[in-house]
Amino acid sequence: MVHKTIFLYFCLLIGATANATSGADGAMDSATIDKVADPIEKGLAIAAEGDRRDFGFEDYTNSLEMTLRNRHGQETTRRMRSKTLETKEDGEKSLIIFDEPRDVKGTAFLNFTHKVEPDDQWLYLPALERVKRIASSNKSGPFMGSEFAYEDLASQEPEKYTYLYIKDESFDGREHWVIERDPVDEKSGYTKQVVWVDKEEFRVWKIDFYDRKKSLLKTLVFEDWQQYLDQYWRANSLEVTNHQTGKSTLLLMKNFKFRNGFKDSDFNRNSLSKAR
């Protein structure tokens, strides 16, 4: 694990490179990044540029359909709504509300992502009429029976990982960087993640997750990307497959609407029990 001060050191290195070889806003294109020789600096540059390109969306809402499949192919489908708020000084805030089926209707999940500190997460269970805080030690657990862990639902802030460029790889007609990112949080359920990022738009297309025993646990595939406001890319399909259990979860997202004017007060513990 690498301390945040080392992360900031590499940020300074990248900032110096960006000022010398790219635009005044610090933007780096794929050609500039490909000239970076050090694999640690290059891996971080890829992640930092992807994060920079997604900044400024302010907020958005969308609807979700989550299909859980067991190893025998039997399916259960859940429908939800979500809203997300971007913050300038920290990570994102998000609220997910379950609408169907009836046994989970009204369940709500609130997430505050932090750039460095552990994320804050709460789950409202209408049957119990209580709000449950998700402890840091439990964030590697499954979210509502799916193959997504609680920690997967947080925004992927660059500060949460250390990085290493591995190689270039082509598939589906696209050129990708393959990078390794290792969680800084020692309570993470993962020892490392291998990420495929396209060179054209810095979109993530695939992530391999390795468990605490350093074995391949699951693969998350992103598909059907769509651009909004001429800048912000969102994948409409996310499918995660657990290689150890044979289970999978397909998450379909649609009806994205940006810049709704949300406020911090729309994302607090009181909003969980009032979510409709």
PDB file of C-alpha atoms in Angstrom:
ATOM      1  CA  MET A   1       0.000   0.000   0.000  1.00  0.00           C
ATOM      2  CA  VAL A   2       1.232   3.463  -0.841  1.00  0.00           C
ATOM      3  CA  HIS A   3       0.607   6.421   1.404  1.00  0.00           C
ATOM      4  CA  LYS A   4      -1.334   9.397   0.089  1.00  0.00           C
ATOM      5  CA  THR A   5       1.791  11.567   0.125  1.00  0.00           C
ATOM      6  CA  ILE A   6       3.322   9.305  -2.517  1.00  0.00           C
ATOM      7  CA  PHE A   7       0.113   9.605  -4.532  1.00  0.00           C
ATOM      8  CA  LEU A   8       0.409  13.387  -4.368  1.00  0.00           C
ATOM      9  CA  TYR A   9       4.039  13.140  -5.438  1.00  0.00           C
ATOM     10  CA  PHE A  10       3.043  11.323  -8.606  1.00  0.00           C
ATOM     11  CA  CYS A  11       0.275  13.866  -9.174  1.00  0.00           C
ATOM     12  CA  LEU A  12       2.959  16.549  -9.184  1.00  0.00           C
ATOM     13  CA  LEU A  13       4.994  14.547 -11.694  1.00  0.00           C
ATOM     14  CA  ILE A  14       1.991  14.173 -13.965  1.00  0.00           C
ATOM     15  CA  GLY A  15       1.106  17.828 -13.529  1.00  0.00           C
ATOM     16  CA  ALA A  16       4.599  18.794 -14.664  1.00  0.00           C
ATOM     17  CA  THR A  17       4.331  16.495 -17.688  1.00  0.00           C
ATOM     18  CA  ALA A  18       0.893  17.817 -18.548  1.00  0.00           C
ATOM     19  CA  ASN A  19       1.983  21.444 -18.363  1.00  0.00           C
ATOM     20  CA  ALA A  20       4.870  20.713 -20.687  1.00  0.00           C
ATOM     21  CA  THR A  21       3.077  18.568 -23.275  1.00  0.00           C
ATOM     22  CA  SER A  22      -0.656  19.281 -23.149  1.00  0.00           C
ATOM     23  CA  GLY A  23      -3.272  21.993 -22.798  1.00  0.00           C
ATOM     24  CA  ALA A  24      -3.361  24.650 -20.117  1.00  0.00           C
ATOM     25  CA  ASP A  25      -6.183  22.808 -18.334  1.00  0.00           C
ATOM     26  CA  GLY A  26      -3.889  19.836 -17.709  1.00  0.00           C
ATOM     27  CA  ALA A  27      -5.669  17.592 -20.211  1.00  0.00           C
ATOM     28  CA  MET A  28      -3.637  14.685 -21.563  1.00  0.00           C
ATOM     29  CA  ASP A  29      -4.485  12.797 -24.739  1.00  0.00           C
ATOM     30  CA  SER A  30      -3.572   9.173 -25.410  1.00  0.00           C
ATOM     31  CA  ALA A  31      -0.507  10.101 -27.478  1.00  0.00           C
ATOM     32  CA  THR A  32       0.890  12.141 -24.592  1.00  0.00           C
ATOM     33  CA  ILE A  33       0.254   9.383 -22.067  1.00  0.00           C
ATOM     34  CA  ASP A  34       1.856   6.772 -24.334  1.00  0.00           C
ATOM     35  CA  LYS A  35       5.093   8.761 -24.082  1.00  0.00           C
ATOM     36  CA  VAL A  36       5.213   8.316 -20.299  1.00  0.00           C
ATOM     37  CA  ALA A  37       7.929   5.735 -19.634  1.00  0.00           C
ATOM     38  CA  ASP A  38       7.474   4.947 -15.954  1.00  0.00           C
ATOM     39  CA  PRO A  39       4.669   2.320 -15.524  1.00  0.00           C
ATOM     40  CA  ILE A  40       3.539   3.696 -12.155  1.00  0.00           C
ATOM     41  CA  GLU A  41       3.339   7.266 -13.437  1.00  0.00           C
ATOM     42  CA  LYS A  42       1.635   6.086 -16.638  1.00  0.00           C
ATOM     43  CA  GLY A  43      -1.000   4.057 -14.787  1.00  0.00           C
ATOM     44  CA  LEU A  44      -1.878   6.999 -12.591  1.00  0.00           C
ATOM     45  CA  ALA A  45      -1.930   9.377 -15.575  1.00  0.00           C
ATOM     46  CA  ILE A  46      -4.545   7.191 -17.287  1.00  0.00           C
ATOM     47  CA  ALA A  47      -6.742   7.112 -14.184  1.00  0.00           C
ATOM     48  CA  ALA A  48      -6.354  10.830 -13.473  1.00  0.00           C
ATOM     49  CA  GLU A  49      -7.254  11.831 -17.039  1.00  0.00           C
ATOM     50  CA  GLY A  50     -10.341   9.615 -17.022  1.00  0.00           C
ATOM     51  CA  ASP A  51     -11.440  11.251 -13.777  1.00  0.00           C
ATOM     52  CA  ARG A  52     -10.751  14.755 -15.124  1.00  0.00           C
ATOM     53  CA  ARG A  53     -12.877  14.139 -18.215  1.00  0.00           C
ATOM     54  CA  ASP A  54     -15.883  13.148 -16.103  1.00  0.00           C
ATOM     55  CA  PHE A  55     -15.749  16.170 -13.806  1.00  0.00           C
ATOM     56  CA  GLY A  56     -18.439  18.845 -14.036  1.00  0.00           C
ATOM     57  CA  PHE A  57     -21.594  16.811 -14.686  1.00  0.00           C
ATOM     58  CA  GLU A  58     -23.096  18.250 -11.443  1.00  0.00           C
ATOM     59  CA  ASP A  59     -25.792  15.621 -10.911  1.00  0.00           C
ATOM     60  CA  TYR A  60     -27.980  13.051 -12.665  1.00  0.00           C
ATOM     61  CA  THR A  61     -30.854  10.621 -12.220  1.00  0.00           C
ATOM     62  CA  ASN A  62     -31.470   7.299 -13.929  1.00  0.00           C
ATOM     63  CA  SER A  63     -33.539   4.128 -13.681  1.00  0.00           C
ATOM     64  CA  LEU A  64     -32.037   0.683 -13.183  1.00  0.00           C
ATOM     65  CA  GLU A  65     -32.994  -2.942 -13.702  1.00  0.00           C
ATOM     66  CA  MET A  66     -30.890  -5.511 -11.870  1.00  0.00           C
ATOM     67  CA  THR A  67     -31.147  -9.200 -12.796  1.00  0.00           C
ATOM     68  CA  LEU A  68     -29.575 -11.746 -10.447  1.00  0.00           C
ATOM     69  CA  ARG A  69     -28.738 -15.170 -11.895  1.00  0.00           C
ATOM     70  CA  ASN A  70     -27.685 -18.211  -9.904  1.00  0.00           C
ATOM     71  CA  ARG A  71     -25.358 -20.883 -11.280  1.00  0.00           C
ATOM     72  CA  HIS A  72     -28.362 -22.821 -12.619  1.00  0.00           C
ATOM     73  CA  GLY A  73     -29.561 -19.850 -14.683  1.00  0.00           C
ATOM     74  CA  GLN A  74     -32.550 -18.978 -12.501  1.00  0.00           C
ATOM     75  CA  GLU A  75     -33.241 -15.238 -12.459  1.00  0.00           C
ATOM     76  CA  THR A  76     -34.625 -12.609 -10.104  1.00  0.00           C
ATOM     77  CA  THR A  77     -35.186  -9.045 -11.335  1.00  0.00           C
ATOM     78  CA  ARG A  78     -35.260  -5.868  -9.271  1.00  0.00           C
ATOM     79  CA  ARG A  79     -36.066  -2.343 -10.419  1.00  0.00           C
ATOM     80  CA  MET A  80     -34.643   0.779  -8.853  1.00  0.00           C
ATOM     81  CA  ARG A  81     -34.127   4.513  -9.280  1.00  0.00           C
ATOM     82  CA  SER A  82     -31.008   6.444  -8.419  1.00  0.00           C
ATOM     83  CA  LYS A  83     -29.713   9.980  -8.183  1.00  0.00           C
ATOM     84  CA  THR A  84     -26.134  11.161  -7.899  1.00  0.00           C
ATOM     85  CA  LEU A  85     -24.600  14.463  -6.810  1.00  0.00           C
ATOM     86  CA  GLU A  86     -21.081  15.582  -7.672  1.00  0.00           C
ATOM     87  CA  THR A  87     -19.136  17.455  -4.994  1.00  0.00           C
ATOM     88  CA  LYS A  88     -16.154  19.705  -5.628  1.00  0.00           C
ATOM     89  CA  GLU A  89     -14.007  18.851  -2.625  1.00  0.00           C
ATOM     90  CA  ASP A  90     -14.775  15.168  -2.118  1.00  0.00           C
ATOM     91  CA  GLY A  91     -16.318  12.153  -3.838  1.00  0.00           C
ATOM     92  CA  GLU A  92     -19.887  11.745  -5.081  1.00  0.00           C
ATOM     93  CA  LYS A  93     -23.109  11.269  -3.131  1.00  0.00           C
ATOM     94  CA  SER A  94     -25.700   8.807  -4.399  1.00  0.00           C
ATOM     95  CA  LEU A  95     -29.097   7.439  -3.411  1.00  0.00           C
ATOM     96  CA  ILE A  96     -30.625   4.217  -4.776  1.00  0.00           C
ATOM     97  CA  ILE A  97     -34.323   3.426  -4.172  1.00  0.00           C
ATOM     98  CA  PHE A  98     -35.868   0.004  -4.842  1.00  0.00           C
ATOM     99  CA  ASP A  99     -39.323  -0.052  -6.474  1.00  0.00           C
ATOM    100  CA  GLU A 100     -39.824  -3.729  -7.393  1.00  0.00           C
ATOM    101  CA  PRO A 101     -40.451  -6.486  -6.445  1.00  0.00           C
ATOM    102  CA  ARG A 102     -42.760  -5.930  -3.535  1.00  0.00           C
ATOM    103  CA  ASP A 103     -40.545  -7.582  -0.930  1.00  0.00           C
ATOM    104  CA  VAL A 104     -37.787  -4.980  -1.422  1.00  0.00           C
ATOM    105  CA  LYS A 105     -39.943  -1.951  -2.333  1.00  0.00           C
ATOM    106  CA  GLY A 106     -38.895   1.112  -0.355  1.00  0.00           C
ATOM    107  CA  THR A 107     -35.429  -0.197   0.459  1.00  0.00           C
ATOM    108  CA  ALA A 108     -32.953   2.654  -0.008  1.00  0.00           C
ATOM    109  CA  PHE A 109     -29.161   2.848  -0.109  1.00  0.00           C
ATOM    110  CA  LEU A 110     -27.213   6.049   0.560  1.00  0.00           C
ATOM    111  CA  ASN A 111     -23.529   6.375  -0.305  1.00  0.00           C
ATOM    112  CA  PHE A 112     -21.038   9.160   0.423  1.00  0.00           C
ATOM    113  CA  THR A 113     -17.812   8.465  -1.441  1.00  0.00           C
ATOM    114  CA  HIS A 114     -14.668  10.059  -0.012  1.00  0.00           C
ATOM    115  CA  LYS A 115     -11.439  10.574  -1.897  1.00  0.00           C
ATOM    116  CA  VAL A 116      -9.185   9.316   0.874  1.00  0.00           C
ATOM    117  CA  GLU A 117     -11.192   8.346   3.961  1.00  0.00           C
ATOM    118  CA  PRO A 118     -13.454   5.259   4.060  1.00  0.00           C
ATOM    119  CA  ASP A 119     -16.821   5.799   2.383  1.00  0.00           C
ATOM    120  CA  ASP A 120     -19.989   6.326   4.430  1.00  0.00           C
ATOM    121  CA  GLN A 121     -22.868   4.004   3.502  1.00  0.00           C
ATOM    122  CA  TRP A 122     -26.336   3.432   4.950  1.00  0.00           C
ATOM    123  CA  LEU A 123     -29.154   1.032   4.090  1.00  0.00           C
ATOM    124  CA  TYR A 124     -32.811   1.717   4.955  1.00  0.00           C
ATOM    125  CA  LEU A 125     -34.891  -1.428   5.532  1.00  0.00           C
ATOM    126  CA  PRO A 126     -38.620  -0.559   5.422  1.00  0.00           C
ATOM    127  CA  ALA A 127     -39.719  -3.841   7.029  1.00  0.00           C
ATOM    128  CA  LEU A 128     -37.716  -2.906  10.128  1.00  0.00           C
ATOM    129  CA  GLU A 129     -38.228   0.853   9.747  1.00  0.00           C
ATOM    130  CA  ARG A 130     -34.604   1.436  10.564  1.00  0.00           C
ATOM    131  CA  VAL A 131     -31.440   2.765   8.972  1.00  0.00           C
ATOM    132  CA  LYS A 132     -28.434   0.444   9.085  1.00  0.00           C
ATOM    133  CA  ARG A 133     -24.918   1.799   8.715  1.00  0.00           C
ATOM    134  CA  ILE A 134     -22.639  -0.380   6.591  1.00  0.00           C
ATOM    135  CA  ALA A 135     -19.417  -0.898   8.537  1.00  0.00           C
ATOM    136  CA  SER A 136     -16.114  -0.613   6.675  1.00  0.00           C
ATOM    137  CA  SER A 137     -15.399  -4.263   7.438  1.00  0.00           C
ATOM    138  CA  ASN A 138     -18.652  -5.289   5.691  1.00  0.00           C
ATOM    139  CA  LYS A 139     -18.259  -3.299   2.466  1.00  0.00           C
ATOM    140  CA  SER A 140     -16.844  -6.300   0.646  1.00  0.00           C
ATOM    141  CA  GLY A 141     -20.165  -8.079   1.202  1.00  0.00           C
ATOM    142  CA  PRO A 142     -22.836  -8.511  -1.515  1.00  0.00           C
ATOM    143  CA  PHE A 143     -25.221  -5.635  -2.222  1.00  0.00           C
ATOM    144  CA  MET A 144     -28.825  -6.883  -1.902  1.00  0.00           C
ATOM    145  CA  GLY A 145     -27.863 -10.424  -2.884  1.00  0.00           C
ATOM    146  CA  SER A 146     -26.114  -9.370  -6.108  1.00  0.00           C
ATOM    147  CA  GLU A 147     -22.553  -9.985  -7.303  1.00  0.00           C
ATOM    148  CA  PHE A 148     -21.823  -6.281  -6.758  1.00  0.00           C
ATOM    149  CA  ALA A 149     -20.152  -5.559  -3.435  1.00  0.00           C
ATOM    150  CA  TYR A 150     -21.029  -2.450  -1.454  1.00  0.00           C
ATOM    151  CA  GLU A 151     -17.608  -1.032  -2.279  1.00  0.00           C
ATOM    152  CA  ASP A 152     -18.304  -1.472  -6.015  1.00  0.00           C
ATOM    153  CA  LEU A 153     -21.161   1.041  -5.787  1.00  0.00           C
ATOM    154  CA  ALA A 154     -18.941   3.925  -4.723  1.00  0.00           C
ATOM    155  CA  SER A 155     -17.475   6.323  -7.273  1.00  0.00           C
ATOM    156  CA  GLN A 156     -13.969   5.196  -8.176  1.00  0.00           C
ATOM    157  CA  GLU A 157     -11.874   8.108  -6.947  1.00  0.00           C
ATOM    158  CA  PRO A 158      -8.234   7.951  -8.170  1.00  0.00           C
ATOM    159  CA  GLU A 159      -6.950   8.550  -4.646  1.00  0.00           C
ATOM    160  CA  LYS A 160      -8.392   5.216  -3.496  1.00  0.00           C
ATOM    161  CA  TYR A 161      -5.837   3.186  -5.460  1.00  0.00           C
ATOM    162  CA  THR A 162      -2.214   2.853  -6.429  1.00  0.00           C
ATOM    163  CA  TYR A 163      -1.586   2.215 -10.123  1.00  0.00           C
ATOM    164  CA  LEU A 164       0.639   0.304 -12.505  1.00  0.00           C
ATOM    165  CA  TYR A 165       0.503   0.267 -16.304  1.00  0.00           C
ATOM    166  CA  ILE A 166       0.752  -3.335 -17.562  1.00  0.00           C
ATOM    167  CA  LYS A 167       0.386  -3.358 -21.356  1.00  0.00           C
ATOM    168  CA  ASP A 168      -1.562  -2.271 -24.430  1.00  0.00           C
ATOM    169  CA  GLU A 169      -4.244  -4.606 -25.748  1.00  0.00           C
ATOM    170  CA  SER A 170      -6.693  -4.545 -28.675  1.00  0.00           C
ATOM    171  CA  PHE A 171     -10.170  -6.078 -28.637  1.00  0.00           C
ATOM    172  CA  ASP A 172     -13.575  -5.314 -30.176  1.00  0.00           C
ATOM    173  CA  GLY A 173     -11.852  -2.948 -32.605  1.00  0.00           C
ATOM    174  CA  ARG A 174     -10.531  -0.682 -29.845  1.00  0.00           C
ATOM    175  CA  GLU A 175      -7.075   0.032 -28.459  1.00  0.00           C
ATOM    176  CA  HIS A 176      -6.835  -0.225 -24.668  1.00  0.00           C
ATOM    177  CA  TRP A 177      -4.430   0.339 -21.855  1.00  0.00           C
ATOM    178  CA  VAL A 178      -4.429  -2.443 -19.286  1.00  0.00           C
ATOM    179  CA  ILE A 179      -3.615  -1.132 -15.821  1.00  0.00           C
ATOM    180  CA  GLU A 180      -3.512  -2.635 -12.358  1.00  0.00           C
ATOM    181  CA  ARG A 181      -4.986  -0.685  -9.489  1.00  0.00           C
ATOM    182  CA  ASP A 182      -4.564  -1.806  -5.886  1.00  0.00           C
ATOM    183  CA  PRO A 183      -6.975  -0.542  -3.199  1.00  0.00           C
ATOM    184  CA  VAL A 184      -5.347   1.618  -0.538  1.00  0.00           C
ATOM    185  CA  ASP A 185      -8.031   0.623   1.991  1.00  0.00           C
ATOM    186  CA  GLU A 186      -6.780  -2.448   3.838  1.00  0.00           C
ATOM    187  CA  LYS A 187     -10.406  -3.477   4.507  1.00  0.00           C
ATOM    188  CA  SER A 188     -11.181  -3.778   0.800  1.00  0.00           C
ATOM    189  CA  GLY A 189     -12.317  -7.199  -0.360  1.00  0.00           C
ATOM    190  CA  TYR A 190      -9.835  -6.995  -3.240  1.00  0.00           C
ATOM    191  CA  THR A 191      -6.063  -7.241  -3.392  1.00  0.00           C
ATOM    192  CA  LYS A 192      -5.982  -5.848  -6.911  1.00  0.00           C
ATOM    193  CA  GLN A 193      -8.110  -4.954  -9.932  1.00  0.00           C
ATOM    194  CA  VAL A 194      -7.008  -5.213 -13.559  1.00  0.00           C
ATOM    195  CA  VAL A 195      -8.727  -2.551 -15.666  1.00  0.00           C
ATOM    196  CA  TRP A 196      -9.098  -2.130 -19.452  1.00  0.00           C
ATOM    197  CA  VAL A 197      -9.375   1.565 -20.464  1.00  0.00           C
ATOM    198  CA  ASP A 198      -9.909   2.616 -24.083  1.00  0.00           C
ATOM    199  CA  LYS A 199      -7.461   5.102 -25.568  1.00  0.00           C
ATOM    200  CA  GLU A 200     -10.086   7.129 -27.418  1.00  0.00           C
ATOM    201  CA  GLU A 201     -12.385   8.284 -24.615  1.00  0.00           C
ATOM    202  CA  PHE A 202     -10.778   6.854 -21.439  1.00  0.00           C
ATOM    203  CA  ARG A 203     -13.815   4.616 -20.795  1.00  0.00           C
ATOM    204  CA  VAL A 204     -13.508   1.480 -18.673  1.00  0.00           C
ATOM    205  CA  TRP A 205     -14.651  -1.650 -20.549  1.00  0.00           C
ATOM    206  CA  LYS A 206     -13.645  -4.452 -18.217  1.00  0.00           C
ATOM    207  CA  ILE A 207     -12.386  -5.028 -14.677  1.00  0.00           C
ATOM    208  CA  ASP A 208     -10.999  -8.264 -13.233  1.00  0.00           C
ATOM    209  CA  PHE A 209     -11.288  -8.370  -9.428  1.00  0.00           C
ATOM    210  CA  TYR A 210      -8.899 -10.457  -7.322  1.00  0.00           C
ATOM    211  CA  ASP A 211      -9.907 -11.527  -3.814  1.00  0.00           C
ATOM    212  CA  ARG A 212      -7.885 -11.431  -0.612  1.00  0.00           C
ATOM    213  CA  LYS A 213      -6.271 -14.742  -1.540  1.00  0.00           C
ATOM    214  CA  LYS A 214      -5.118 -13.093  -4.801  1.00  0.00           C
ATOM    215  CA  SER A 215      -7.379 -15.400  -6.856  1.00  0.00           C
ATOM    216  CA  LEU A 216      -9.572 -14.122  -9.698  1.00  0.00           C
ATOM    217  CA  LEU A 217     -12.976 -13.542  -8.100  1.00  0.00           C
ATOM    218  CA  LYS A 218     -15.126 -11.858 -10.730  1.00  0.00           C
ATOM    219  CA  THR A 219     -15.160  -9.880 -13.963  1.00  0.00           C
ATOM    220  CA  LEU A 220     -17.209  -6.755 -14.609  1.00  0.00           C
ATOM    221  CA  VAL A 221     -17.948  -5.861 -18.252  1.00  0.00           C
ATOM    222  CA  PHE A 222     -19.235  -2.429 -19.351  1.00  0.00           C
ATOM    223  CA  GLU A 223     -21.186  -2.145 -22.630  1.00  0.00           C
ATOM    224  CA  ASP A 224     -23.461   0.161 -24.622  1.00  0.00           C
ATOM    225  CA  TRP A 225     -21.767   3.441 -23.737  1.00  0.00           C
ATOM    226  CA  GLN A 226     -23.684   6.652 -24.428  1.00  0.00           C
ATOM    227  CA  GLN A 227     -22.487  10.253 -24.282  1.00  0.00           C
ATOM    228  CA  TYR A 228     -24.422  13.058 -22.574  1.00  0.00           C
ATOM    229  CA  LEU A 229     -23.993  16.828 -22.721  1.00  0.00           C
ATOM    230  CA  ASP A 230     -21.341  16.250 -25.418  1.00  0.00           C
ATOM    231  CA  GLN A 231     -18.876  15.121 -22.743  1.00  0.00           C
ATOM    232  CA  TYR A 232     -19.996  12.618 -20.121  1.00  0.00           C
ATOM    233  CA  TRP A 233     -20.024   8.906 -20.939  1.00  0.00           C
ATOM    234  CA  ARG A 234     -22.253   6.391 -19.153  1.00  0.00           C
ATOM    235  CA  ALA A 235     -22.509   2.643 -19.783  1.00  0.00           C
ATOM    236  CA  ASN A 236     -26.075   1.356 -20.134  1.00  0.00           C
ATOM    237  CA  SER A 237     -25.098  -2.241 -19.362  1.00  0.00           C
ATOM    238  CA  LEU A 238     -22.882  -3.638 -16.597  1.00  0.00           C
ATOM    239  CA  GLU A 239     -22.563  -7.389 -16.127  1.00  0.00           C
ATOM    240  CA  VAL A 240     -20.514  -8.976 -13.374  1.00  0.00           C
ATOM    241  CA  THR A 241     -19.712 -12.695 -13.377  1.00  0.00           C
ATOM    242  CA  ASN A 242     -18.427 -14.491 -10.292  1.00  0.00           C
ATOM    243  CA  HIS A 243     -15.917 -17.092 -11.470  1.00  0.00           C
ATOM    244  CA  GLN A 244     -15.882 -18.882  -8.122  1.00  0.00           C
ATOM    245  CA  THR A 245     -19.646 -19.416  -7.704  1.00  0.00           C
ATOM    246  CA  GLY A 246     -20.993 -19.266 -11.252  1.00  0.00           C
ATOM    247  CA  LYS A 247     -23.439 -16.502 -10.282  1.00  0.00           C
ATOM    248  CA  SER A 248     -23.845 -13.275 -12.256  1.00  0.00           C
ATOM    249  CA  THR A 249     -25.659  -9.949 -12.095  1.00  0.00           C
ATOM    250  CA  LEU A 250     -26.761  -7.819 -15.051  1.00  0.00           C
ATOM    251  CA  LEU A 251     -27.410  -4.142 -14.361  1.00  0.00           C
ATOM    252  CA  LEU A 252     -29.202  -2.182 -17.093  1.00  0.00           C
ATOM    253  CA  MET A 253     -29.431   1.604 -16.809  1.00  0.00           C
ATOM    254  CA  LYS A 254     -31.525   4.054 -18.804  1.00  0.00           C
ATOM    255  CA  ASN A 255     -33.369   7.393 -18.647  1.00  0.00           C
ATOM    256  CA  PHE A 256     -30.323   9.415 -17.638  1.00  0.00           C
ATOM    257  CA  LYS A 257     -31.163  13.036 -16.887  1.00  0.00           C
ATOM    258  CA  PHE A 258     -28.402  15.475 -15.971  1.00  0.00           C
ATOM    259  CA  ARG A 259     -28.322  18.744 -14.023  1.00  0.00           C
ATOM    260  CA  ASN A 260     -31.490  18.492 -11.994  1.00  0.00           C
ATOM    261  CA  GLY A 261     -30.402  21.013  -9.378  1.00  0.00           C
ATOM    262  CA  PHE A 262     -29.935  18.578  -6.488  1.00  0.00           C
ATOM    263  CA  LYS A 263     -28.599  19.829  -3.156  1.00  0.00           C
ATOM    264  CA  ASP A 264     -26.664  18.246  -0.300  1.00  0.00           C
ATOM    265  CA  SER A 265     -29.898  18.131   1.695  1.00  0.00           C
ATOM    266  CA  ASP A 266     -31.288  15.654  -0.863  1.00  0.00           C
ATOM    267  CA  PHE A 267     -28.635  13.184   0.296  1.00  0.00           C
ATOM    268  CA  ASN A 268     -28.800  12.622   4.043  1.00  0.00           C
ATOM    269  CA  ARG A 269     -30.013   9.930   6.411  1.00  0.00           C
ATOM    270  CA  ASN A 270     -33.456  11.537   6.631  1.00  0.00           C
ATOM    271  CA  SER A 271     -33.841  11.163   2.863  1.00  0.00           C
ATOM    272  CA  LEU A 272     -33.535   7.380   3.219  1.00  0.00           C
ATOM    273  CA  SER A 273     -36.768   6.769   5.121  1.00  0.00           C
ATOM    274  CA  LYS A 274     -38.575   9.466   3.110  1.00  0.00           C
ATOM    275  CA  ALA A 275     -37.508   8.058  -0.262  1.00  0.00           C
ATOM    276  CA  ARG A 276     -40.490   7.247  -2.475  1.00  0.00           C
TER     277      ARG A 276
END
